[in-house]
Amino acid sequence: MKSLVIQKPNQFQMVDKVQPECGADEVVVKVAYAGVCGSDMHILHGNNPFVVYPRISGHEFSGVVAELGNDVSGLAIGDHVVVDPVINCGHCRPCRNGRANSCLNLQVIGVHRDGGFSEYQVVPAGNVYPISNKIPLKQAALVEPYTIAANVFERLRPCDGDSVLIYGSGVIGLTLVQVAKVLGIPSIVVDIVDEKLAVAKQLGAEHVINSKKQDVEAVVMELTGGEGVPLIADAACIPSLVPQILRLAAPAGSICLLGFLSEPSELMQMEVIKKELTIVGSRLNNKMFAKVIPWIESGQLNTEAIVSHEFAFSEFSEAVKQLENSPESTRKVILAF
Ligand SMILES: NC(=O)c1ccc[n+]([C@@H]2O[C@H](COP(=O)([O-])OP(=O)(O)OC[C@H]3O[C@@H](n4cnc5c(N)ncnc54)[C@H](O)[C@@H]3O)[C@@H](O)[C@H]2O)c1
Ligand SMILES: [Zn+2]
Ligand SMILES: [Zn+2]
């Protein structure tokens, strides 16, 4: 089988490997489609502190069950499946408290261990979710980015009547807009690229703001009668925007941060305390596949809208060029096997 191996930062090659063997509680998946994510680019360039090289990356993938371990039940060879990349230990403090994605022994498929940029991959059976044959496998590969958005709303704990301000109209921003819509939460989206905002609008955002052309604070305060927004999700992840995000939060509001940068942000205690804000982080997803799959099966999410390019798996280097040379016109890039 062919696997895309990142041998060391900035060096990858297609390698012929032996098909992985299946342990008793594992499943071998014949990969059909895999999404390429910003974090794959970080692994490629040596900017992910969790990675040991060589590594097969890829944490957003769908496929067909090719082999089953002896102890696996509820799955059959030929089933269409998607794989939750979050592997947790089940017994540390976060796991005991229902916070699998904050596990002390967290292993992310495609980061800490080999992932979906391979014709076949072996994964724990507990991470494999069967999907209806009605969902094309290409759409199924997009479940993972929507679980990021689903997790954000779990962390934000919306109340009836809340609206959300979403920073960033990239892939994650667009999944947030769509999940907000499924949950009945109106959204305002901020970005610096009109083309990106147009997609958010098409997907149901009530208002879009280009912060290069408009004063975000003035527009948001006008839209909310001076109150601010009860829920804010930051999928632009620019550390210097945090003070503005704090100012735009409504009293008793919640802010969810998603960024992985270690550059510090300024935090004004006055804004947090006088409005008694809740600031939370969200990392990957906490068992959100079972929530998102039915949304896709029932046609509530427009998965096609977040994909801008498709390449054959063998054209991985073209996919990288697309993501890196044309970010303004690129959304999700997907690899077809
Ligand atoms: N915590 C998590 O689980 C998690 C998961 C996935 C992605 N992320 C993070 O979320 C972020 C977004 O990921 P993505 O895949 O959507 O990336 P993306 O590049 O597709 O989207 C980023 C968007 O932010 C916009 N942007 C840039 N500067 C801005 C500004 N000043 N104001 C408003 N918008 C601005 C860009 O135009 C772009 O549309 C990344 O930083 C990524 O690391 C976090
Ligand atoms: Zn991703
Ligand atoms: Zn654990």
Short mmCIF file of C-alpha atoms and ligand atoms in Angstrom, two decimals:
data_model
loop_
_atom_site.label_atom_id
_atom_site.label_comp_id
_atom_site.label_asym_id
_atom_site.label_seq_id
_atom_site.Cartn_x
_atom_site.Cartn_y
_atom_site.Cartn_z
CA MET A 1 0.00 0.00 0.00
CA LYS A 2 1.06 3.61 -0.54
CA SER A 3 1.47 5.90 2.47
CA LEU A 4 2.49 9.52 2.57
CA VAL A 5 5.29 9.63 5.12
CA ILE A 6 6.62 12.89 6.55
CA GLN A 7 10.18 11.73 7.21
CA LYS A 8 11.22 14.91 8.99
CA PRO A 9 10.08 18.54 8.85
CA ASN A 10 9.66 19.73 5.25
CA GLN A 11 10.42 16.32 3.77
CA PHE A 12 7.66 13.95 2.67
CA GLN A 13 7.48 11.08 0.25
CA MET A 14 5.08 8.43 -0.98
CA VAL A 15 6.34 5.15 0.47
CA ASP A 16 5.36 1.53 -0.27
CA LYS A 17 4.50 -0.03 3.07
CA VAL A 18 3.12 -3.34 4.25
CA GLN A 19 -0.60 -3.19 5.05
CA PRO A 20 -1.02 -2.78 8.84
CA GLU A 21 -2.02 -5.77 10.94
CA CYS A 22 -5.22 -5.73 12.91
CA GLY A 23 -5.15 -6.20 16.71
CA ALA A 24 -8.07 -7.88 18.52
CA ASP A 25 -9.87 -4.59 19.20
CA GLU A 26 -8.77 -2.77 16.05
CA VAL A 27 -10.11 -2.16 12.57
CA VAL A 28 -8.24 -1.74 9.31
CA VAL A 29 -9.84 1.02 7.25
CA LYS A 30 -9.31 1.31 3.50
CA VAL A 31 -9.19 5.08 3.25
CA ALA A 32 -11.51 6.70 0.67
CA TYR A 33 -11.16 10.45 1.30
CA ALA A 34 -9.05 12.53 3.65
CA GLY A 35 -9.24 16.24 4.39
CA VAL A 36 -6.04 18.26 4.63
CA CYS A 37 -6.03 20.57 7.64
CA GLY A 38 -3.91 23.47 8.81
CA SER A 39 -2.49 21.16 11.47
CA ASP A 40 -1.24 18.75 8.77
CA MET A 41 0.70 21.72 7.38
CA HIS A 42 2.12 22.36 10.85
CA ILE A 43 3.25 18.73 11.07
CA LEU A 44 4.74 19.00 7.59
CA HIS A 45 6.76 22.05 8.57
CA GLY A 46 7.84 20.83 12.01
CA ASN A 47 5.56 23.22 13.93
CA ASN A 48 3.63 20.65 15.96
CA PRO A 49 5.22 19.93 19.34
CA PHE A 50 3.40 16.57 19.74
CA VAL A 51 4.79 14.89 16.62
CA VAL A 52 7.62 12.40 16.47
CA TYR A 53 8.88 11.76 12.92
CA PRO A 54 8.55 9.82 10.68
CA ARG A 55 4.77 10.37 10.75
CA ILE A 56 1.80 9.63 8.49
CA SER A 57 -0.49 12.56 9.17
CA GLY A 58 -4.23 12.97 8.38
CA HIS A 59 -6.96 13.09 11.04
CA GLU A 60 -10.03 13.74 8.87
CA PHE A 61 -10.83 10.60 6.92
CA SER A 62 -13.54 8.25 5.75
CA GLY A 63 -13.26 4.79 4.28
CA VAL A 64 -14.44 1.21 4.17
CA VAL A 65 -13.78 -1.49 6.79
CA ALA A 66 -11.21 -3.86 5.27
CA GLU A 67 -10.40 -6.04 8.28
CA LEU A 68 -11.79 -6.54 11.79
CA GLY A 69 -10.09 -7.71 14.98
CA ASN A 70 -11.49 -10.80 16.75
CA ASP A 71 -13.04 -8.82 19.62
CA VAL A 72 -14.76 -6.20 17.45
CA SER A 73 -18.56 -6.21 17.33
CA GLY A 74 -21.07 -3.93 15.65
CA LEU A 75 -19.01 -3.47 12.48
CA ALA A 76 -18.70 -5.58 9.33
CA ILE A 77 -16.21 -5.73 6.48
CA GLY A 78 -17.39 -3.34 3.76
CA ASP A 79 -19.09 -0.91 6.18
CA HIS A 80 -18.63 2.77 5.33
CA VAL A 81 -17.03 4.48 8.29
CA VAL A 82 -15.47 7.65 9.67
CA VAL A 83 -12.77 7.76 12.31
CA ASP A 84 -12.72 9.96 15.42
CA PRO A 85 -9.04 10.90 15.79
CA VAL A 86 -9.24 11.39 19.58
CA ILE A 87 -7.96 8.37 21.54
CA ASN A 88 -8.29 8.71 25.32
CA CYS A 89 -7.16 6.44 28.15
CA GLY A 90 -10.50 6.28 29.97
CA HIS A 91 -9.08 6.36 33.49
CA CYS A 92 -7.24 9.68 34.10
CA ARG A 93 -8.99 12.56 35.90
CA PRO A 94 -10.28 14.35 32.73
CA CYS A 95 -11.48 11.00 31.31
CA ARG A 96 -13.27 10.13 34.57
CA ASN A 97 -14.94 13.55 34.42
CA GLY A 98 -16.20 13.04 30.86
CA ARG A 99 -13.50 15.16 29.21
CA ALA A 100 -11.97 12.58 26.85
CA ASN A 101 -10.33 15.18 24.59
CA SER A 102 -8.36 16.60 27.54
CA CYS A 103 -7.04 13.13 28.48
CA LEU A 104 -3.63 13.18 30.16
CA ASN A 105 -2.60 10.36 27.82
CA LEU A 106 -4.25 11.81 24.71
CA GLN A 107 -3.27 10.24 21.40
CA VAL A 108 -4.54 11.93 18.27
CA ILE A 109 -4.64 9.79 15.13
CA GLY A 110 -2.54 11.58 12.50
CA VAL A 111 -0.59 13.51 15.15
CA HIS A 112 0.70 11.27 17.97
CA ARG A 113 0.27 8.14 15.83
CA ASP A 114 -0.11 7.40 12.13
CA GLY A 115 -3.20 8.71 10.39
CA GLY A 116 -5.24 8.76 7.24
CA PHE A 117 -2.79 9.81 4.53
CA SER A 118 -2.34 6.14 3.70
CA GLU A 119 -4.28 3.68 1.56
CA TYR A 120 -4.97 1.62 4.68
CA GLN A 121 -4.76 2.51 8.35
CA VAL A 122 -5.35 0.52 11.53
CA VAL A 123 -7.33 2.29 14.24
CA PRO A 124 -9.01 1.34 17.56
CA ALA A 125 -12.51 -0.02 16.94
CA GLY A 126 -13.93 2.42 19.51
CA ASN A 127 -12.92 5.31 17.25
CA VAL A 128 -14.74 3.93 14.21
CA TYR A 129 -18.26 5.20 13.45
CA PRO A 130 -20.36 3.49 10.78
CA ILE A 131 -22.22 5.82 8.44
CA SER A 132 -25.18 5.26 6.19
CA ASN A 133 -24.33 4.38 2.58
CA LYS A 134 -26.57 7.36 1.74
CA ILE A 135 -23.74 9.72 2.75
CA PRO A 136 -21.11 9.78 0.01
CA LEU A 137 -17.70 8.91 1.47
CA LYS A 138 -16.42 12.30 0.33
CA GLN A 139 -18.92 14.06 2.60
CA ALA A 140 -18.16 11.64 5.40
CA ALA A 141 -14.52 12.77 5.46
CA LEU A 142 -15.83 16.18 6.59
CA VAL A 143 -17.47 14.95 9.78
CA GLU A 144 -14.35 15.77 11.82
CA PRO A 145 -14.23 19.54 11.10
CA TYR A 146 -17.92 19.76 12.08
CA THR A 147 -17.16 17.99 15.37
CA ILE A 148 -14.82 20.91 16.15
CA ALA A 149 -17.80 23.27 15.81
CA ALA A 150 -20.14 20.97 17.74
CA ASN A 151 -17.60 20.87 20.57
CA VAL A 152 -17.36 24.67 20.63
CA PHE A 153 -21.10 24.96 21.24
CA GLU A 154 -20.93 22.29 23.96
CA ARG A 155 -18.26 24.41 25.64
CA LEU A 156 -20.17 27.70 25.14
CA ARG A 157 -23.40 26.31 26.69
CA PRO A 158 -25.86 28.50 24.75
CA CYS A 159 -29.08 29.72 26.36
CA ASP A 160 -32.39 30.24 24.55
CA GLY A 161 -32.32 33.32 22.34
CA ASP A 162 -28.52 33.62 22.25
CA SER A 163 -26.67 34.73 19.14
CA VAL A 164 -23.03 34.01 18.31
CA LEU A 165 -20.21 36.16 16.97
CA ILE A 166 -17.79 34.04 14.95
CA TYR A 167 -14.29 35.30 14.18
CA GLY A 168 -12.93 33.80 10.97
CA SER A 169 -14.84 32.55 7.96
CA GLY A 170 -12.36 29.83 7.09
CA VAL A 171 -13.13 26.12 7.28
CA ILE A 172 -13.80 26.10 11.03
CA GLY A 173 -15.70 29.41 10.93
CA LEU A 174 -17.96 27.96 8.24
CA THR A 175 -18.62 24.79 10.22
CA LEU A 176 -19.50 27.03 13.19
CA VAL A 177 -21.99 29.01 11.06
CA GLN A 178 -23.68 25.79 9.95
CA VAL A 179 -23.77 24.15 13.37
CA ALA A 180 -25.13 27.40 14.85
CA LYS A 181 -27.91 27.24 12.26
CA VAL A 182 -28.75 23.63 13.17
CA LEU A 183 -28.94 24.72 16.83
CA GLY A 184 -31.13 27.72 15.97
CA ILE A 185 -28.48 30.28 16.95
CA PRO A 186 -28.18 33.36 14.68
CA SER A 187 -24.59 34.23 13.75
CA ILE A 188 -22.52 37.29 12.92
CA VAL A 189 -19.22 36.50 11.16
CA VAL A 190 -16.06 38.62 11.01
CA ASP A 191 -13.27 38.06 8.48
CA ILE A 192 -10.88 40.16 6.41
CA VAL A 193 -11.66 38.55 3.03
CA ASP A 194 -14.95 39.34 1.23
CA GLU A 195 -14.82 36.06 -0.70
CA LYS A 196 -14.75 34.09 2.58
CA LEU A 197 -17.57 36.16 4.09
CA ALA A 198 -19.73 35.57 1.02
CA VAL A 199 -19.68 31.83 1.75
CA ALA A 200 -20.66 32.44 5.39
CA LYS A 201 -23.58 34.53 4.19
CA GLN A 202 -24.62 31.85 1.72
CA LEU A 203 -24.54 29.27 4.54
CA GLY A 204 -26.91 31.30 6.70
CA ALA A 205 -24.89 33.87 8.66
CA GLU A 206 -27.26 36.74 9.52
CA HIS A 207 -24.58 39.42 9.26
CA VAL A 208 -21.04 39.45 7.93
CA ILE A 209 -18.42 42.08 8.71
CA ASN A 210 -15.17 42.70 6.86
CA SER A 211 -12.95 44.11 9.60
CA LYS A 212 -10.61 45.65 7.03
CA LYS A 213 -13.45 47.81 5.74
CA GLN A 214 -15.78 48.23 8.70
CA ASP A 215 -15.41 49.05 12.40
CA VAL A 216 -16.33 45.69 13.94
CA GLU A 217 -17.03 47.10 17.39
CA ALA A 218 -19.34 49.82 16.06
CA VAL A 219 -21.25 47.40 13.82
CA VAL A 220 -21.65 44.69 16.47
CA MET A 221 -22.75 47.16 19.13
CA GLU A 222 -25.29 48.64 16.72
CA LEU A 223 -26.62 45.19 15.83
CA THR A 224 -26.98 44.24 19.51
CA GLY A 225 -28.37 47.52 20.83
CA GLY A 226 -25.12 48.22 22.70
CA GLU A 227 -25.29 44.98 24.68
CA GLY A 228 -22.64 42.90 22.95
CA VAL A 229 -22.95 39.26 21.90
CA PRO A 230 -23.67 36.47 24.42
CA LEU A 231 -21.56 33.84 22.62
CA ILE A 232 -18.24 34.37 20.82
CA ALA A 233 -16.28 31.66 18.99
CA ASP A 234 -12.78 32.58 17.88
CA ALA A 235 -11.85 30.66 14.73
CA ALA A 236 -9.47 33.36 13.48
CA CYS A 237 -7.19 32.73 16.46
CA ILE A 238 -5.23 35.97 16.23
CA PRO A 239 -3.84 36.63 19.75
CA SER A 240 -4.06 40.43 19.37
CA LEU A 241 -7.84 40.22 18.80
CA VAL A 242 -8.58 38.96 22.31
CA PRO A 243 -9.09 42.46 23.87
CA GLN A 244 -11.66 43.25 21.17
CA ILE A 245 -13.37 39.90 21.73
CA LEU A 246 -13.63 40.70 25.46
CA ARG A 247 -15.13 44.12 24.71
CA LEU A 248 -17.72 42.62 22.35
CA ALA A 249 -18.95 39.96 24.78
CA ALA A 250 -22.31 40.68 26.43
CA PRO A 251 -22.65 40.58 30.23
CA ALA A 252 -22.71 36.93 31.41
CA GLY A 253 -21.41 35.98 27.96
CA SER A 254 -19.17 33.06 27.00
CA ILE A 255 -16.10 33.13 24.79
CA CYS A 256 -14.55 30.03 23.25
CA LEU A 257 -10.95 30.21 22.07
CA LEU A 258 -9.55 27.73 19.55
CA GLY A 259 -6.03 28.91 18.76
CA PHE A 260 -2.84 26.92 19.24
CA LEU A 261 -0.35 29.81 19.18
CA SER A 262 1.84 30.33 22.20
CA GLU A 263 2.06 34.10 21.65
CA PRO A 264 0.32 35.76 24.64
CA SER A 265 -2.86 37.85 24.42
CA GLU A 266 -3.77 40.84 26.56
CA LEU A 267 -6.57 40.08 28.98
CA MET A 268 -8.30 43.01 30.68
CA GLN A 269 -9.54 41.75 34.04
CA MET A 270 -12.10 44.58 34.21
CA GLU A 271 -13.91 43.34 31.07
CA VAL A 272 -14.00 39.79 32.37
CA ILE A 273 -15.08 40.60 35.90
CA LYS A 274 -17.57 43.41 35.37
CA LYS A 275 -19.45 41.25 32.83
CA GLU A 276 -18.65 37.98 34.63
CA LEU A 277 -17.53 36.40 31.37
CA THR A 278 -16.82 32.71 30.89
CA ILE A 279 -13.71 32.07 28.79
CA VAL A 280 -13.22 28.50 27.66
CA GLY A 281 -10.96 26.58 25.32
CA SER A 282 -12.03 23.85 22.94
CA ARG A 283 -9.69 21.17 21.66
CA LEU A 284 -10.72 18.78 18.89
CA ASN A 285 -13.91 17.02 20.02
CA ASN A 286 -15.31 15.19 22.99
CA LYS A 287 -17.34 12.28 21.51
CA MET A 288 -19.11 14.57 19.02
CA PHE A 289 -19.11 12.14 16.05
CA ALA A 290 -22.39 10.59 17.16
CA LYS A 291 -23.95 14.04 17.23
CA VAL A 292 -22.64 15.29 13.87
CA ILE A 293 -23.24 12.15 11.74
CA PRO A 294 -27.07 12.37 12.03
CA TRP A 295 -26.92 16.08 11.09
CA ILE A 296 -25.14 15.10 7.87
CA GLU A 297 -27.38 12.08 7.26
CA SER A 298 -30.47 14.29 7.55
CA GLY A 299 -29.04 16.86 5.13
CA GLN A 300 -28.78 19.65 7.73
CA LEU A 301 -25.16 20.48 6.94
CA ASN A 302 -23.91 21.65 3.57
CA THR A 303 -20.60 19.79 3.60
CA GLU A 304 -19.87 20.55 -0.05
CA ALA A 305 -19.75 24.27 0.68
CA ILE A 306 -16.65 23.95 2.83
CA VAL A 307 -14.64 22.09 0.17
CA SER A 308 -12.88 24.17 -2.46
CA HIS A 309 -10.41 21.70 -4.00
CA GLU A 310 -9.98 17.99 -4.54
CA PHE A 311 -6.76 16.23 -5.50
CA ALA A 312 -5.81 12.60 -5.96
CA PHE A 313 -3.87 11.21 -2.99
CA SER A 314 -0.86 10.90 -5.32
CA GLU A 315 -1.03 14.68 -5.92
CA PHE A 316 -0.43 15.60 -2.26
CA SER A 317 2.26 18.13 -3.17
CA GLU A 318 -0.28 19.97 -5.38
CA ALA A 319 -2.68 20.07 -2.43
CA VAL A 320 0.05 21.61 -0.27
CA LYS A 321 0.79 24.26 -2.93
CA GLN A 322 -2.91 25.11 -3.16
CA LEU A 323 -3.22 25.59 0.60
CA GLU A 324 -0.03 27.56 0.97
CA ASN A 325 -0.03 29.71 -2.17
CA SER A 326 -3.71 30.68 -2.37
CA PRO A 327 -5.17 30.81 1.17
CA GLU A 328 -7.74 33.46 0.25
CA SER A 329 -9.41 31.28 -2.37
CA THR A 330 -8.93 27.95 -0.58
CA ARG A 331 -11.25 26.32 1.90
CA LYS A 332 -11.01 22.58 2.68
CA VAL A 333 -8.74 20.61 0.36
CA ILE A 334 -9.67 16.96 0.10
CA LEU A 335 -7.62 13.98 -1.11
CA ALA A 336 -9.32 11.19 -3.05
CA PHE A 337 -7.84 7.70 -2.77
N1 LIG B 1 -8.99 24.04 18.88
C1 LIG B 1 -9.27 23.20 17.90
O1 LIG B 1 -9.74 22.09 18.12
C2 LIG B 1 -9.02 23.62 16.50
C3 LIG B 1 -9.39 22.77 15.45
C4 LIG B 1 -9.21 23.20 14.15
C5 LIG B 1 -8.64 24.44 13.91
N2 LIG B 1 -8.26 25.21 14.96
C6 LIG B 1 -7.68 26.54 14.75
O2 LIG B 1 -8.71 27.35 14.22
C7 LIG B 1 -8.15 28.31 13.34
C8 LIG B 1 -8.93 28.33 12.06
O3 LIG B 1 -8.76 27.13 11.35
P1 LIG B 1 -9.29 27.03 9.85
O4 LIG B 1 -8.97 25.65 9.39
O5 LIG B 1 -10.67 27.53 9.75
O6 LIG B 1 -8.28 28.05 9.14
P2 LIG B 1 -8.54 28.98 7.87
O7 LIG B 1 -7.24 29.49 7.45
O8 LIG B 1 -9.40 28.23 6.90
O9 LIG B 1 -9.43 30.19 8.47
C9 LIG B 1 -8.93 31.29 9.15
C10 LIG B 1 -9.78 32.48 8.75
O10 LIG B 1 -9.47 33.58 9.59
C11 LIG B 1 -9.51 34.73 8.77
N3 LIG B 1 -8.78 35.84 9.41
C12 LIG B 1 -7.47 36.14 9.36
N4 LIG B 1 -7.21 37.26 10.05
C13 LIG B 1 -8.40 37.67 10.57
C14 LIG B 1 -8.79 38.77 11.38
N5 LIG B 1 -7.91 39.67 11.81
N6 LIG B 1 -10.10 38.88 11.73
C15 LIG B 1 -11.01 37.97 11.31
N7 LIG B 1 -10.69 36.91 10.53
C16 LIG B 1 -9.41 36.76 10.17
C17 LIG B 1 -8.90 34.26 7.46
O11 LIG B 1 -9.21 35.14 6.38
C18 LIG B 1 -9.56 32.91 7.31
O12 LIG B 1 -10.78 32.98 6.61
C19 LIG B 1 -6.67 27.96 13.20
O13 LIG B 1 -5.92 28.84 14.00
C20 LIG B 1 -6.58 26.55 13.72
O14 LIG B 1 -5.33 26.26 14.32
C21 LIG B 1 -8.45 24.84 16.23
ZN ZN B 2 -8.35 19.22 11.16
ZN ZN B 3 -7.44 9.82 30.03
#
